[in-house]
């Protein structure tokens, strides 16, 4: 059931372009671009990259719940 729900939302939440520029201290550093909003941010670790993506998707979901268009 959950797999079917995931397939239906594939590609609908957000598209990110990740450019890894360096690998230092056993983690990635680089830049992420949120394609739908054409916003970019630099990240200093893989954890920070995931937090940026999670925050962006949470913002998108909150806007959809309120009926706002992005």
PDB file of C-alpha atoms in Angstrom:
ATOM      1  CA  UNK A   1       0.000   0.000   0.000  1.00  0.00           C
ATOM      2  CA  UNK A   2       2.760   2.457   0.967  1.00  0.00           C
ATOM      3  CA  UNK A   3       4.774   1.558  -2.157  1.00  0.00           C
ATOM      4  CA  UNK A   4       1.789   2.409  -4.345  1.00  0.00           C
ATOM      5  CA  UNK A   5       1.402   5.783  -2.618  1.00  0.00           C
ATOM      6  CA  UNK A   6       5.121   6.500  -3.130  1.00  0.00           C
ATOM      7  CA  UNK A   7       4.865   5.663  -6.839  1.00  0.00           C
ATOM      8  CA  UNK A   8       1.959   8.087  -7.244  1.00  0.00           C
ATOM      9  CA  UNK A   9       3.936  10.965  -5.707  1.00  0.00           C
ATOM     10  CA  UNK A  10       7.206  10.208  -7.526  1.00  0.00           C
ATOM     11  CA  UNK A  11       8.596  13.465  -8.920  1.00  0.00           C
ATOM     12  CA  UNK A  12       5.780  15.583  -7.471  1.00  0.00           C
ATOM     13  CA  UNK A  13       7.465  16.767  -4.294  1.00  0.00           C
ATOM     14  CA  UNK A  14      10.626  18.381  -5.595  1.00  0.00           C
ATOM     15  CA  UNK A  15      13.586  18.162  -7.900  1.00  0.00           C
ATOM     16  CA  UNK A  16      17.075  18.907  -6.662  1.00  0.00           C
ATOM     17  CA  UNK A  17      20.343  19.162  -8.570  1.00  0.00           C
ATOM     18  CA  UNK A  18      23.294  18.322  -6.336  1.00  0.00           C
ATOM     19  CA  UNK A  19      26.793  19.350  -7.353  1.00  0.00           C
ATOM     20  CA  UNK A  20      29.406  17.752  -5.100  1.00  0.00           C
ATOM     21  CA  UNK A  21      32.549  19.860  -5.341  1.00  0.00           C
ATOM     22  CA  UNK A  22      34.743  18.357  -2.625  1.00  0.00           C
ATOM     23  CA  UNK A  23      35.076  15.296  -0.445  1.00  0.00           C
ATOM     24  CA  UNK A  24      36.746  16.272   2.817  1.00  0.00           C
ATOM     25  CA  UNK A  25      36.534  14.830   6.319  1.00  0.00           C
ATOM     26  CA  UNK A  26      34.671  11.815   4.880  1.00  0.00           C
ATOM     27  CA  UNK A  27      31.689  13.915   3.766  1.00  0.00           C
ATOM     28  CA  UNK A  28      30.529  15.967   0.784  1.00  0.00           C
ATOM     29  CA  UNK A  29      30.682  19.708   0.258  1.00  0.00           C
ATOM     30  CA  UNK A  30      29.017  21.426  -2.659  1.00  0.00           C
ATOM     31  CA  UNK A  31      25.909  23.159  -3.914  1.00  0.00           C
ATOM     32  CA  UNK A  32      22.256  22.139  -4.194  1.00  0.00           C
ATOM     33  CA  UNK A  33      19.749  23.745  -6.569  1.00  0.00           C
ATOM     34  CA  UNK A  34      16.014  23.422  -5.967  1.00  0.00           C
ATOM     35  CA  UNK A  35      14.848  23.239  -9.585  1.00  0.00           C
ATOM     36  CA  UNK A  36      11.225  24.330  -9.105  1.00  0.00           C
ATOM     37  CA  UNK A  37      12.180  27.568  -7.345  1.00  0.00           C
ATOM     38  CA  UNK A  38      15.610  28.038  -8.958  1.00  0.00           C
ATOM     39  CA  UNK A  39      17.144  28.562  -5.504  1.00  0.00           C
ATOM     40  CA  UNK A  40      20.639  27.399  -4.660  1.00  0.00           C
ATOM     41  CA  UNK A  41      22.500  26.872  -1.411  1.00  0.00           C
ATOM     42  CA  UNK A  42      25.942  25.638  -0.523  1.00  0.00           C
ATOM     43  CA  UNK A  43      26.223  22.717   1.909  1.00  0.00           C
ATOM     44  CA  UNK A  44      29.148  21.636   4.067  1.00  0.00           C
ATOM     45  CA  UNK A  45      28.186  18.043   4.840  1.00  0.00           C
ATOM     46  CA  UNK A  46      25.927  15.241   3.660  1.00  0.00           C
ATOM     47  CA  UNK A  47      23.825  15.754   6.786  1.00  0.00           C
ATOM     48  CA  UNK A  48      23.377  19.445   6.007  1.00  0.00           C
ATOM     49  CA  UNK A  49      22.410  18.491   2.420  1.00  0.00           C
ATOM     50  CA  UNK A  50      19.671  16.185   3.711  1.00  0.00           C
ATOM     51  CA  UNK A  51      18.411  18.825   6.147  1.00  0.00           C
ATOM     52  CA  UNK A  52      18.162  21.394   3.328  1.00  0.00           C
ATOM     53  CA  UNK A  53      16.179  18.974   1.186  1.00  0.00           C
ATOM     54  CA  UNK A  54      13.908  17.994   4.079  1.00  0.00           C
ATOM     55  CA  UNK A  55      13.245  21.633   4.936  1.00  0.00           C
ATOM     56  CA  UNK A  56      12.406  22.469   1.314  1.00  0.00           C
ATOM     57  CA  UNK A  57       9.970  19.575   1.033  1.00  0.00           C
ATOM     58  CA  UNK A  58       8.361  20.435   4.366  1.00  0.00           C
ATOM     59  CA  UNK A  59       7.827  23.987   3.080  1.00  0.00           C
ATOM     60  CA  UNK A  60       6.221  22.578  -0.081  1.00  0.00           C
ATOM     61  CA  UNK A  61       3.912  20.281   1.890  1.00  0.00           C
ATOM     62  CA  UNK A  62       2.807  23.109   4.206  1.00  0.00           C
ATOM     63  CA  UNK A  63       1.934  25.262   1.186  1.00  0.00           C
ATOM     64  CA  UNK A  64      -0.138  22.454  -0.340  1.00  0.00           C
ATOM     65  CA  UNK A  65      -2.016  21.908   2.919  1.00  0.00           C
ATOM     66  CA  UNK A  66      -2.944  25.593   3.010  1.00  0.00           C
ATOM     67  CA  UNK A  67      -4.022  25.482  -0.631  1.00  0.00           C
ATOM     68  CA  UNK A  68      -1.260  27.815  -1.764  1.00  0.00           C
ATOM     69  CA  UNK A  69       0.383  27.469  -5.147  1.00  0.00           C
ATOM     70  CA  UNK A  70       4.150  27.430  -5.319  1.00  0.00           C
TER      71      UNK A  70
END
